[in-house]
mmCIF file of C-alpha atoms in Angstrom:
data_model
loop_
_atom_site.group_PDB
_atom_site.id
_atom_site.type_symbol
_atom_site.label_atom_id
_atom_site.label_comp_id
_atom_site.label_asym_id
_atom_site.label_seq_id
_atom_site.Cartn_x
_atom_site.Cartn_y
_atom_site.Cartn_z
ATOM 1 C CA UNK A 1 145.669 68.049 146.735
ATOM 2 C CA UNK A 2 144.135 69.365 143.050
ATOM 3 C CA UNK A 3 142.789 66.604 141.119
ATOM 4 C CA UNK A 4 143.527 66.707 136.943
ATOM 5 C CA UNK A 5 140.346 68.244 136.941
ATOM 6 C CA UNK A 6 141.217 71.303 138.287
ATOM 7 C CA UNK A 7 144.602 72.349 136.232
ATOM 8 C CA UNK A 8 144.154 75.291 134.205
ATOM 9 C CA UNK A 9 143.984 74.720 130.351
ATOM 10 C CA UNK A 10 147.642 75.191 129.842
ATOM 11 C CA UNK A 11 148.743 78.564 128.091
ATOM 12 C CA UNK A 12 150.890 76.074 125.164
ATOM 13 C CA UNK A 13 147.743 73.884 124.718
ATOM 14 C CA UNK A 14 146.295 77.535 123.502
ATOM 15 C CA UNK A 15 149.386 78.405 121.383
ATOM 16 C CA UNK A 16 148.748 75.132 119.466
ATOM 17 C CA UNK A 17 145.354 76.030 119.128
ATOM 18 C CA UNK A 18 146.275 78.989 117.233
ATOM 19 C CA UNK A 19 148.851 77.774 115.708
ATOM 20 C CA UNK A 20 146.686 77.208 112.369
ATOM 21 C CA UNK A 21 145.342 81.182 112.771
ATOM 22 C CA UNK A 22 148.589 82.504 113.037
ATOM 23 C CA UNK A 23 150.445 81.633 110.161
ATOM 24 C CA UNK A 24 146.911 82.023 108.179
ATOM 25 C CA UNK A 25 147.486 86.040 109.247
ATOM 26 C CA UNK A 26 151.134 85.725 107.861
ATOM 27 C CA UNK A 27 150.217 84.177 105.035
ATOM 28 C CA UNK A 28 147.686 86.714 104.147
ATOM 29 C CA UNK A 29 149.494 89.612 104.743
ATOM 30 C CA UNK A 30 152.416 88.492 102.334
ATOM 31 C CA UNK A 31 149.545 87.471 99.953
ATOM 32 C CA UNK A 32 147.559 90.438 99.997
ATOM 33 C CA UNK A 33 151.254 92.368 99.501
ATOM 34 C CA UNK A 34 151.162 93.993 103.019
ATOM 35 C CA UNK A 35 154.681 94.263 103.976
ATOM 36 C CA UNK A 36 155.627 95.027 100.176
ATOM 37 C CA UNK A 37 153.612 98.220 100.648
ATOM 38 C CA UNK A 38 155.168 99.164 103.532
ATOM 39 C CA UNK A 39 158.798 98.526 102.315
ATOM 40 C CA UNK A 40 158.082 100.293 98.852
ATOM 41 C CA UNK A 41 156.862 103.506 101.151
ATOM 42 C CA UNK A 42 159.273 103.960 103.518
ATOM 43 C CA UNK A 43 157.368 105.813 105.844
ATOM 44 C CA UNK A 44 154.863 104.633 108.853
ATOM 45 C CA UNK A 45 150.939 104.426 106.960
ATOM 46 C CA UNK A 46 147.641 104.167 108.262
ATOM 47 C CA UNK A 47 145.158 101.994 108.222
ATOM 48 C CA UNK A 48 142.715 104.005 105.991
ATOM 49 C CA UNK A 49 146.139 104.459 103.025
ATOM 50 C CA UNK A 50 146.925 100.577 103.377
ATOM 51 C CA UNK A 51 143.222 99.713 102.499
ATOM 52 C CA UNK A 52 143.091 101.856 99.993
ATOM 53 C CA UNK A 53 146.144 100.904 98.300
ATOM 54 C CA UNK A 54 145.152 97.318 98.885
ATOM 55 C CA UNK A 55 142.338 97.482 97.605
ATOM 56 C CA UNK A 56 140.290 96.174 100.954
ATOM 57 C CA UNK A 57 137.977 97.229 103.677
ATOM 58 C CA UNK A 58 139.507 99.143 106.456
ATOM 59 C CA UNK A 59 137.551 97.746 108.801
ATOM 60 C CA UNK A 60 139.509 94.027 108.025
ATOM 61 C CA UNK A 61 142.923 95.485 107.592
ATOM 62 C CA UNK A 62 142.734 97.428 110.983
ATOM 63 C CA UNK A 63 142.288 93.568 112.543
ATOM 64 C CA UNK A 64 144.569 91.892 109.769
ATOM 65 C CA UNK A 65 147.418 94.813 110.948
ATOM 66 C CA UNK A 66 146.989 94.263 114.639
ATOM 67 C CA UNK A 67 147.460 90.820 114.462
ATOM 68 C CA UNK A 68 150.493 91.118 112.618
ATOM 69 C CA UNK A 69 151.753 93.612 115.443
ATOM 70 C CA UNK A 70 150.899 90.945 117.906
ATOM 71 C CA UNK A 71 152.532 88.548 116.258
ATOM 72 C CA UNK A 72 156.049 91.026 115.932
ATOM 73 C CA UNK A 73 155.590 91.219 111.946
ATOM 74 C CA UNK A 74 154.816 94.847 111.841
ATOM 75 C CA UNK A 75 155.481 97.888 114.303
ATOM 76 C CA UNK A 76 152.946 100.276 115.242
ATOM 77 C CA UNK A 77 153.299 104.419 116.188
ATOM 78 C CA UNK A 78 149.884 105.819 117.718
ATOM 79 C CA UNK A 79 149.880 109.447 116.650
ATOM 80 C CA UNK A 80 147.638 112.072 117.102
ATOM 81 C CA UNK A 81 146.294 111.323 113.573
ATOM 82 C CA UNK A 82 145.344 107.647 114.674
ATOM 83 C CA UNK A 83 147.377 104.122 114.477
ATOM 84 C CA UNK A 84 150.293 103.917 111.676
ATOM 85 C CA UNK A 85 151.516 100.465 110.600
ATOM 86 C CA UNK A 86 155.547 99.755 109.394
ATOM 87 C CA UNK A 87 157.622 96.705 108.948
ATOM 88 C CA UNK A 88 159.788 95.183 111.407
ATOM 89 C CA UNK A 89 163.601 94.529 110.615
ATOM 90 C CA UNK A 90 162.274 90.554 109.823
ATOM 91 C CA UNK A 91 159.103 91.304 107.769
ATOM 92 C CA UNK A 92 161.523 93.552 105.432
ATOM 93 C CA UNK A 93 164.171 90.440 105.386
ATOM 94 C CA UNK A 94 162.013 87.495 104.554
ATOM 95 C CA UNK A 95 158.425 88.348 104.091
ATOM 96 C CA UNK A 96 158.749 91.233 101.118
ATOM 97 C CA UNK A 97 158.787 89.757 98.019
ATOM 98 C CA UNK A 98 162.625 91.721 96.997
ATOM 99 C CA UNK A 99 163.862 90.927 100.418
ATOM 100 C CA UNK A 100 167.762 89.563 100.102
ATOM 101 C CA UNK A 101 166.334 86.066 101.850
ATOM 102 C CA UNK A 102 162.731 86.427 100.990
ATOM 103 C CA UNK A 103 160.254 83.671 101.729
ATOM 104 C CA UNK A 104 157.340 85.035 100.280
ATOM 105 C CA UNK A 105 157.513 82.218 97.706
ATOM 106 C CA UNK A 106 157.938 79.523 99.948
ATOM 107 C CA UNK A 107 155.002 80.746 102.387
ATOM 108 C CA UNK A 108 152.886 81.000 98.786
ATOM 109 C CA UNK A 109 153.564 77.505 98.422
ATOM 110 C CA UNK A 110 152.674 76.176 102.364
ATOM 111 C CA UNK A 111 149.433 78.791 101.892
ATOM 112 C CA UNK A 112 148.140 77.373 98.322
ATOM 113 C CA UNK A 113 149.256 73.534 98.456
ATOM 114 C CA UNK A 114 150.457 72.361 101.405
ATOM 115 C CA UNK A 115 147.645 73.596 103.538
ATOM 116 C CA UNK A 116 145.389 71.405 101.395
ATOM 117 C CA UNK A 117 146.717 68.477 102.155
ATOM 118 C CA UNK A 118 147.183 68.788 105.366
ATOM 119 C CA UNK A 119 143.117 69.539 105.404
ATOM 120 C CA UNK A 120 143.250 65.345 104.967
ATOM 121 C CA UNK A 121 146.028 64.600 107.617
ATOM 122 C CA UNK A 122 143.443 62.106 109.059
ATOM 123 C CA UNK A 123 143.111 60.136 105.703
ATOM 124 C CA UNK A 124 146.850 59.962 105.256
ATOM 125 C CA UNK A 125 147.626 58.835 108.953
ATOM 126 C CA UNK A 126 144.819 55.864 108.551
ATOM 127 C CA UNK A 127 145.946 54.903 105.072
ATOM 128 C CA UNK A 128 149.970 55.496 105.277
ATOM 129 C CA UNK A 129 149.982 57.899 101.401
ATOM 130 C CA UNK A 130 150.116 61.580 100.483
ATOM 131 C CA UNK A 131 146.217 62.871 99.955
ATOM 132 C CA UNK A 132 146.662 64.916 96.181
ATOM 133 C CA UNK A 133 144.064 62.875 94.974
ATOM 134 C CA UNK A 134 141.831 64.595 97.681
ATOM 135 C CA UNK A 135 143.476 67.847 97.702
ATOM 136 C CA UNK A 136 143.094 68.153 93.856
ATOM 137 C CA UNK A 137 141.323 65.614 92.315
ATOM 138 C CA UNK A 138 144.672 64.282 90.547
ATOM 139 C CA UNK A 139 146.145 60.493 90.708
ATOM 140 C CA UNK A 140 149.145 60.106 93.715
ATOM 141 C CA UNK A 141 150.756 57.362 92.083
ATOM 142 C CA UNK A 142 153.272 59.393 90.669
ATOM 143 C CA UNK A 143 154.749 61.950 92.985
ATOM 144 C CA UNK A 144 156.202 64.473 90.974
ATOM 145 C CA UNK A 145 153.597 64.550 88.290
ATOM 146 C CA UNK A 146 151.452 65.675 91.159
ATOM 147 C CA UNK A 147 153.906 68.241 92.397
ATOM 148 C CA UNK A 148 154.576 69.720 88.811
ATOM 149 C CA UNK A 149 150.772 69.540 87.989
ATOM 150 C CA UNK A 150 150.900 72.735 86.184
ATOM 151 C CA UNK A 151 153.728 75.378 85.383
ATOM 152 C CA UNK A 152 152.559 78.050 87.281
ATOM 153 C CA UNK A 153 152.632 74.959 90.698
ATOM 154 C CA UNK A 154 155.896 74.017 89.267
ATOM 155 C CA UNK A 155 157.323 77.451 89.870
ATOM 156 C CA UNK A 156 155.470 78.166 92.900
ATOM 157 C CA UNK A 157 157.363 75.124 94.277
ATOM 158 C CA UNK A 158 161.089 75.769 92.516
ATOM 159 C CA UNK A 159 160.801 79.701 94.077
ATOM 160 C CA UNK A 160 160.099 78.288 97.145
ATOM 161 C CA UNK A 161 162.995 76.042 97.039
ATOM 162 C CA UNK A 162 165.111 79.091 95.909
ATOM 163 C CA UNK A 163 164.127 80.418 99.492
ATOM 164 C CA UNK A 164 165.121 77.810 101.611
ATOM 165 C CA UNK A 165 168.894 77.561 99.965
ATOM 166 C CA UNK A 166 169.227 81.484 100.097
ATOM 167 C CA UNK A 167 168.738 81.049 104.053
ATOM 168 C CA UNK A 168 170.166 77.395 104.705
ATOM 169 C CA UNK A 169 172.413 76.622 101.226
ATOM 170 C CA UNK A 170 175.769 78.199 101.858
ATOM 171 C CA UNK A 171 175.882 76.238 105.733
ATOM 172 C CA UNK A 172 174.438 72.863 103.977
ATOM 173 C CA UNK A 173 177.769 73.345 101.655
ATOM 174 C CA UNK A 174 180.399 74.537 104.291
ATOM 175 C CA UNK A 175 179.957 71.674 106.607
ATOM 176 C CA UNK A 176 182.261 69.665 104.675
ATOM 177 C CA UNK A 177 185.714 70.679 102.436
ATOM 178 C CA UNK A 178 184.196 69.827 99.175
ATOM 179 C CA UNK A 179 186.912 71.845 97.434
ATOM 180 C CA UNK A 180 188.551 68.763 95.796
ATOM 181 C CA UNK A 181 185.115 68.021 93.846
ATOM 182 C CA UNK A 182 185.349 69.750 90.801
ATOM 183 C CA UNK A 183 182.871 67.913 88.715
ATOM 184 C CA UNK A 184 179.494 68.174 90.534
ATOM 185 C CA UNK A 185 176.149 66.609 90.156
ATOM 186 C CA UNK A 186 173.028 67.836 91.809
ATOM 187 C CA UNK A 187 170.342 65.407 91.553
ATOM 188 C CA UNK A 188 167.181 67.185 91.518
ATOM 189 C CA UNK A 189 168.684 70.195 91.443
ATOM 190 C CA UNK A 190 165.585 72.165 90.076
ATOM 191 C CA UNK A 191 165.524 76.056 89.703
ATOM 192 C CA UNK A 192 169.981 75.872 90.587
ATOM 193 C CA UNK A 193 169.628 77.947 93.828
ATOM 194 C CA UNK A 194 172.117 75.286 95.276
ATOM 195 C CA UNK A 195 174.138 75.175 92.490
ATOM 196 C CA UNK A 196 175.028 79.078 92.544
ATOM 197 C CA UNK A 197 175.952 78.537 95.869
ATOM 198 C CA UNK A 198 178.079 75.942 95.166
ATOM 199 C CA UNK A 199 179.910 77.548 92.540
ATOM 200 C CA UNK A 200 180.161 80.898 94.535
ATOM 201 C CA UNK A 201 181.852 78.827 97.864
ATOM 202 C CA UNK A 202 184.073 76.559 95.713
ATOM 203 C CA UNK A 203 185.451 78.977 92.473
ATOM 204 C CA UNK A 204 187.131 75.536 90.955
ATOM 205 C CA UNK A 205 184.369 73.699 90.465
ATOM 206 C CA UNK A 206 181.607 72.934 87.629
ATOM 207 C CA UNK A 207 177.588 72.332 88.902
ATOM 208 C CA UNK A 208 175.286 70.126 86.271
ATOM 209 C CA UNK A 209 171.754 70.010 87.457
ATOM 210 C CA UNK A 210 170.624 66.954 87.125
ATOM 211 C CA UNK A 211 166.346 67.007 86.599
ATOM 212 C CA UNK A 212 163.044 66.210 84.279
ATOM 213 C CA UNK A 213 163.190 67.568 81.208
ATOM 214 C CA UNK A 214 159.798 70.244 82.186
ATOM 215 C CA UNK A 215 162.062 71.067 85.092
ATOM 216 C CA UNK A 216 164.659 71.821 83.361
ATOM 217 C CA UNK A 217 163.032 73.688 80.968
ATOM 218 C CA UNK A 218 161.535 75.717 83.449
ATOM 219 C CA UNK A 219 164.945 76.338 85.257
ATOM 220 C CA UNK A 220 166.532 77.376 81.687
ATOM 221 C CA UNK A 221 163.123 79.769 81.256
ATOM 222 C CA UNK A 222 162.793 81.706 84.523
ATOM 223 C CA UNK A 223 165.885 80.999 87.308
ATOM 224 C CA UNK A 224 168.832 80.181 85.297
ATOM 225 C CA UNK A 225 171.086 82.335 83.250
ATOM 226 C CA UNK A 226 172.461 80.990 79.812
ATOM 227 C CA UNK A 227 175.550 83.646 80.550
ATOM 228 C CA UNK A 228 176.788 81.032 83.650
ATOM 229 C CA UNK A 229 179.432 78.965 82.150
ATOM 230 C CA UNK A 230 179.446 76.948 85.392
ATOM 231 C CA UNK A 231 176.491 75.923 85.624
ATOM 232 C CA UNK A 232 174.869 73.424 83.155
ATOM 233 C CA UNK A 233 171.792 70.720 82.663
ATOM 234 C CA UNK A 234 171.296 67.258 82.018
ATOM 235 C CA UNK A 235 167.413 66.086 81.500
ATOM 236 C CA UNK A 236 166.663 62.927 82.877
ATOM 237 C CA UNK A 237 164.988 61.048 85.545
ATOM 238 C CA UNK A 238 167.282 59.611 87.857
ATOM 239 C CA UNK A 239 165.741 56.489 88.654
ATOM 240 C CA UNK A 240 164.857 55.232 84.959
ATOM 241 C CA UNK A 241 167.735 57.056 82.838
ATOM 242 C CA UNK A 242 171.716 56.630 82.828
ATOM 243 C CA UNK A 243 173.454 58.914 85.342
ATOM 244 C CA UNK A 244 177.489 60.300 84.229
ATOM 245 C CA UNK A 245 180.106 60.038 86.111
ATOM 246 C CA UNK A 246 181.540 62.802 88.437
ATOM 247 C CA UNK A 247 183.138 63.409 91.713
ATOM 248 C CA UNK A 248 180.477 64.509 94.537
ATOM 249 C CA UNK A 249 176.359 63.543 93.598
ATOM 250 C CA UNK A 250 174.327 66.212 95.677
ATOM 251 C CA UNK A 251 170.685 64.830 97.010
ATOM 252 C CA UNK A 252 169.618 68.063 98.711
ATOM 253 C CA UNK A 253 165.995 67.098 100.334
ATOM 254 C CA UNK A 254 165.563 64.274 97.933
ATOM 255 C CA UNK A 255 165.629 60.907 100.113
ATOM 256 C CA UNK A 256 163.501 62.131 102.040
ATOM 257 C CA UNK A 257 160.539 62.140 99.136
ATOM 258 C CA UNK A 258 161.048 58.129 99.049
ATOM 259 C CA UNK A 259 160.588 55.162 100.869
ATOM 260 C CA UNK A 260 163.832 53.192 102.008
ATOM 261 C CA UNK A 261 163.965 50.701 98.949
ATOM 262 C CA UNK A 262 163.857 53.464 96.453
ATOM 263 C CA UNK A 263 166.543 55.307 98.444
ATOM 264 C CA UNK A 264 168.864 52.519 98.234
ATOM 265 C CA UNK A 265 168.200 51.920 94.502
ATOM 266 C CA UNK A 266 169.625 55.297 93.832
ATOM 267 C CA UNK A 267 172.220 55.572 96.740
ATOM 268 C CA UNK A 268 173.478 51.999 94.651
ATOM 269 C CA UNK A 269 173.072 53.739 91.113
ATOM 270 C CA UNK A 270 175.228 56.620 92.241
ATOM 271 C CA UNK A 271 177.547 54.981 94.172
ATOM 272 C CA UNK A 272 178.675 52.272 91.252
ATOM 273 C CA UNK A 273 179.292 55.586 88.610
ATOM 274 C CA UNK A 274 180.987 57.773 90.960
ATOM 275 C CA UNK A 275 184.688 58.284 90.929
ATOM 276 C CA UNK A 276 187.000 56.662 92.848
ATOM 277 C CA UNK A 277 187.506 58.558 95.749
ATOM 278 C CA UNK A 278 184.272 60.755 94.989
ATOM 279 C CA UNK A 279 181.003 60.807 97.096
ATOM 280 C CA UNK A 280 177.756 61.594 97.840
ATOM 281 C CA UNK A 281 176.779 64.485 99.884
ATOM 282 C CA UNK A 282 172.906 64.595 101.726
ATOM 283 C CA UNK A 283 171.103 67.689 102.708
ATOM 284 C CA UNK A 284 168.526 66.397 104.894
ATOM 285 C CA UNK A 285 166.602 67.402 108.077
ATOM 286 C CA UNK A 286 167.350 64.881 110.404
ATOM 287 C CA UNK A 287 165.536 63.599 113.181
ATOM 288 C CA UNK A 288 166.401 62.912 117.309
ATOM 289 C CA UNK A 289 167.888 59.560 117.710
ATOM 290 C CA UNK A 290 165.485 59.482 120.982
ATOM 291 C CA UNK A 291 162.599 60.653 119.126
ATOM 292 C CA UNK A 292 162.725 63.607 120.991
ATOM 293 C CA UNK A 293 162.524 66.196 118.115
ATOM 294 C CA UNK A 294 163.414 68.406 116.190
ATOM 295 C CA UNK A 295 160.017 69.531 116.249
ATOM 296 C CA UNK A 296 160.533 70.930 112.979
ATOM 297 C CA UNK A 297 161.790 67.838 111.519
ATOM 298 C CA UNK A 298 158.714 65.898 112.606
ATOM 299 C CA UNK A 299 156.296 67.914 111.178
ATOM 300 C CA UNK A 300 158.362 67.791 107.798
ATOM 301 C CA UNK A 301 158.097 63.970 108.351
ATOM 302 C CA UNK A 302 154.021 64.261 108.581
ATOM 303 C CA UNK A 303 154.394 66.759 105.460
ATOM 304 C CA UNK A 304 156.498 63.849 103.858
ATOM 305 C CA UNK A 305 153.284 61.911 104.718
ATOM 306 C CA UNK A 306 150.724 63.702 102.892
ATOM 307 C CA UNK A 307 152.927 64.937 100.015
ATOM 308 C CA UNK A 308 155.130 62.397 99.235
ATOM 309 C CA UNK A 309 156.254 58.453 99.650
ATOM 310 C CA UNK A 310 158.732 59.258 101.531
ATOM 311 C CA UNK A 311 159.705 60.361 105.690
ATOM 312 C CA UNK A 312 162.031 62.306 107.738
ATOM 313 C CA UNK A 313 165.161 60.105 109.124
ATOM 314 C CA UNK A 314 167.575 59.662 111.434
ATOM 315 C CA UNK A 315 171.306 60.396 111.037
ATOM 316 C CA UNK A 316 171.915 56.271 112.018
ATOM 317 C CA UNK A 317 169.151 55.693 108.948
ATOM 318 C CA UNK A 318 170.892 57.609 106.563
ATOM 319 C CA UNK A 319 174.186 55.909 107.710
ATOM 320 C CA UNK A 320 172.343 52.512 106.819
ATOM 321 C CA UNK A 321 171.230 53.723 103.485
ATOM 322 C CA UNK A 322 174.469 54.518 102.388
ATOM 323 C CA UNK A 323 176.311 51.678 103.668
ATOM 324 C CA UNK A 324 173.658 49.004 102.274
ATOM 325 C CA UNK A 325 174.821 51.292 98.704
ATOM 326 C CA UNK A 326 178.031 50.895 99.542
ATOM 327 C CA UNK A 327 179.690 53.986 100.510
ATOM 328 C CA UNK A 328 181.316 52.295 103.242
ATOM 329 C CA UNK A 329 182.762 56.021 104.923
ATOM 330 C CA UNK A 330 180.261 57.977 106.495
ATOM 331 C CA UNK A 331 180.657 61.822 107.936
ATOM 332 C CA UNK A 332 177.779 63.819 109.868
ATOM 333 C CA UNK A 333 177.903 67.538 110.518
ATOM 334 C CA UNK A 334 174.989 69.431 112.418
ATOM 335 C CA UNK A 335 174.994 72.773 110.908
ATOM 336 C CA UNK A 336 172.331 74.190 113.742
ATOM 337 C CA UNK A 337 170.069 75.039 110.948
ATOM 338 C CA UNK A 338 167.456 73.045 109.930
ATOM 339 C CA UNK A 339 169.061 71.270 107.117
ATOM 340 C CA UNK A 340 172.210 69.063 108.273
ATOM 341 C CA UNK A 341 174.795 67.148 106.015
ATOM 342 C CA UNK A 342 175.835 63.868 105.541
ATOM 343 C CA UNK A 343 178.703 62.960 103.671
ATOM 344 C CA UNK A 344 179.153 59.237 101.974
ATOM 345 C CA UNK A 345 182.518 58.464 100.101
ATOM 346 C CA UNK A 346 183.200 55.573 97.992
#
């Protein structure tokens, strides 16, 4: 009989290993414009055209390339003439930057900020708080004011959240009929990506983002169009300033930036000016009962951890929340995404 000594270093233990390597080759490729080249030419080039174009050495884009073959982002034709590089069916979808569900945005932002803090996991696991004050030399206190450090961060992070509705918005908003809420508040609704979705699924209904006034601002400046009558603003912050009444209050990944008190404080402030019969709809990765996974959804509970005050949560904590707010009816529904919906109704 083997003894633990003598198992072979298991093939996943490897994949883990990697795992930091192999979305550094994605994230270079999209940032060095890779599979934007390739799109924009239409045609299979080498490795000698792509360097040149790229302005790099050939003898790092010939490995960058390969890996990115390996790794099923780009296809590869060996001709006569040598090795010619194109984009897969997935690269063109979500990796270009004018794909119709690009993430290039959204990988920008893991790439430039999130893989910083992450560099100080350790820290934040031994002191229990997010690590910008080691990533970037700015105070953690306030959350957001480290988020929205700059305007270029602050629409590095809005584009990226423009990515993740164009891929997960319209299933977040289906799960429930919220065709008899016509006057619609999203809470944190930054750069509206939710918002046009909501107004494109339900025709009858009206969308004010509710966000900081720099947000806002921002939204108005770059995402926004002053042509869409449905769609409006209201600057505030949510916690300290007066919220107006309406019929549904979106929270689309915002409980999960707090800890459970502040949660409740604004579950409590929405709750007590929403309209009889209205609600409160939450867009929220949620987490295995048994602690079993998602394993995406734990890892965005880590990445809570070094960003944020908040944590990933169960569908029975979010039922608590609500109910200690006093939205007394609760609904669940699992889209088999990664974002899920939870309904509260006053």
């Amino acid at each position: 009989m083997n003894s633990t000594e003598d198992l072979e270093y298991p093939h996943i233990l490897i994949q883990y290993q990697n795992g930091f390597l192999i979305s550094k080759v994605m994230f270079t490729a999209c940032e060095m414009g890779i599979f934007d080249l390739l799109r924009e030419s239409k045609e299979t080039l080498s490795t000698k055209t792509i360097a040149e174009r790229l302005g790099s050495s050939i003898r790092g884009m010939e490995r960058l390339l390969d890996a990115c073959v390996g790794l099923k982002l780009l296809r590869v034709d060996i001709k006569q003439e040598g090795a010619f590089y194109g984009n897969t069916e997935i690269s063109n979808l979500y990796l270009t930057r004018s794909g119709s569900k690009s993430q290039y945005h959204n990988l920008m932002y893991y790439s430039k900020t999130i893989y910083l803090c992450w560099h100080y996991l350790t820290d934040a696991i031994r002191e229990g708080k997010n690590q910008y004050e080691r990533a970037f030399g700015i105070s953690s206190k306030d959350v957001f004011e480290a988020l929205y450090r700059s305007e270029e961060e602050m629409i590095k992070f809005m584009y990226g959240l423009n990515a993740t509705w164009s891929i997960c918005g319209r299933d977040v908003l289906a799960a429930f009929n919220l065709s008899p809420f016509t006057v619609i508040y999203d809470l944190g609704g930054g750069a509206g990506a939710l918002a046009h979705e909501c107004i494109s699924l339900y025709p009858n209904c009206t969308v004010t983002i509710f966000d900081l006034s720099k947000v806002v601002e921002t939204a108005k400046k770059h995402f926004v169009s002053s042509e869409e009558q449905r769609i409006t603003f209201h600057e505030g912050d949510f916690f300290k300033d007066p919220i107006p009444e309406a019929d549904l209050y979106i929270l689309a990944r915002i409980l999960h930036d707090w800890a459970d008190d502040k949660c409740v404080q604004l579950l409590t402030k929405v709750q007590k000016v929403c309209k009889p019969g209205g609600g409160v709809l939450l867009v929220e990765t949620l987490l295995n009962e048994d602690k079993s996974g998602p394993l995406e959804s734990q890892l965005y509970s880590l990445n809570m951890l070094v960003q944020t005050e908040g944590k990933e949560r169960t569908a029975t904590e979010f039922t608590k929340l609500l109910i200690e707010a006093g939205f007394l009816e609760t609904e669940i529904k699992r889209t088999g995404k990664l974002y899920d919906a939870i309904l509260g109704r006053k």
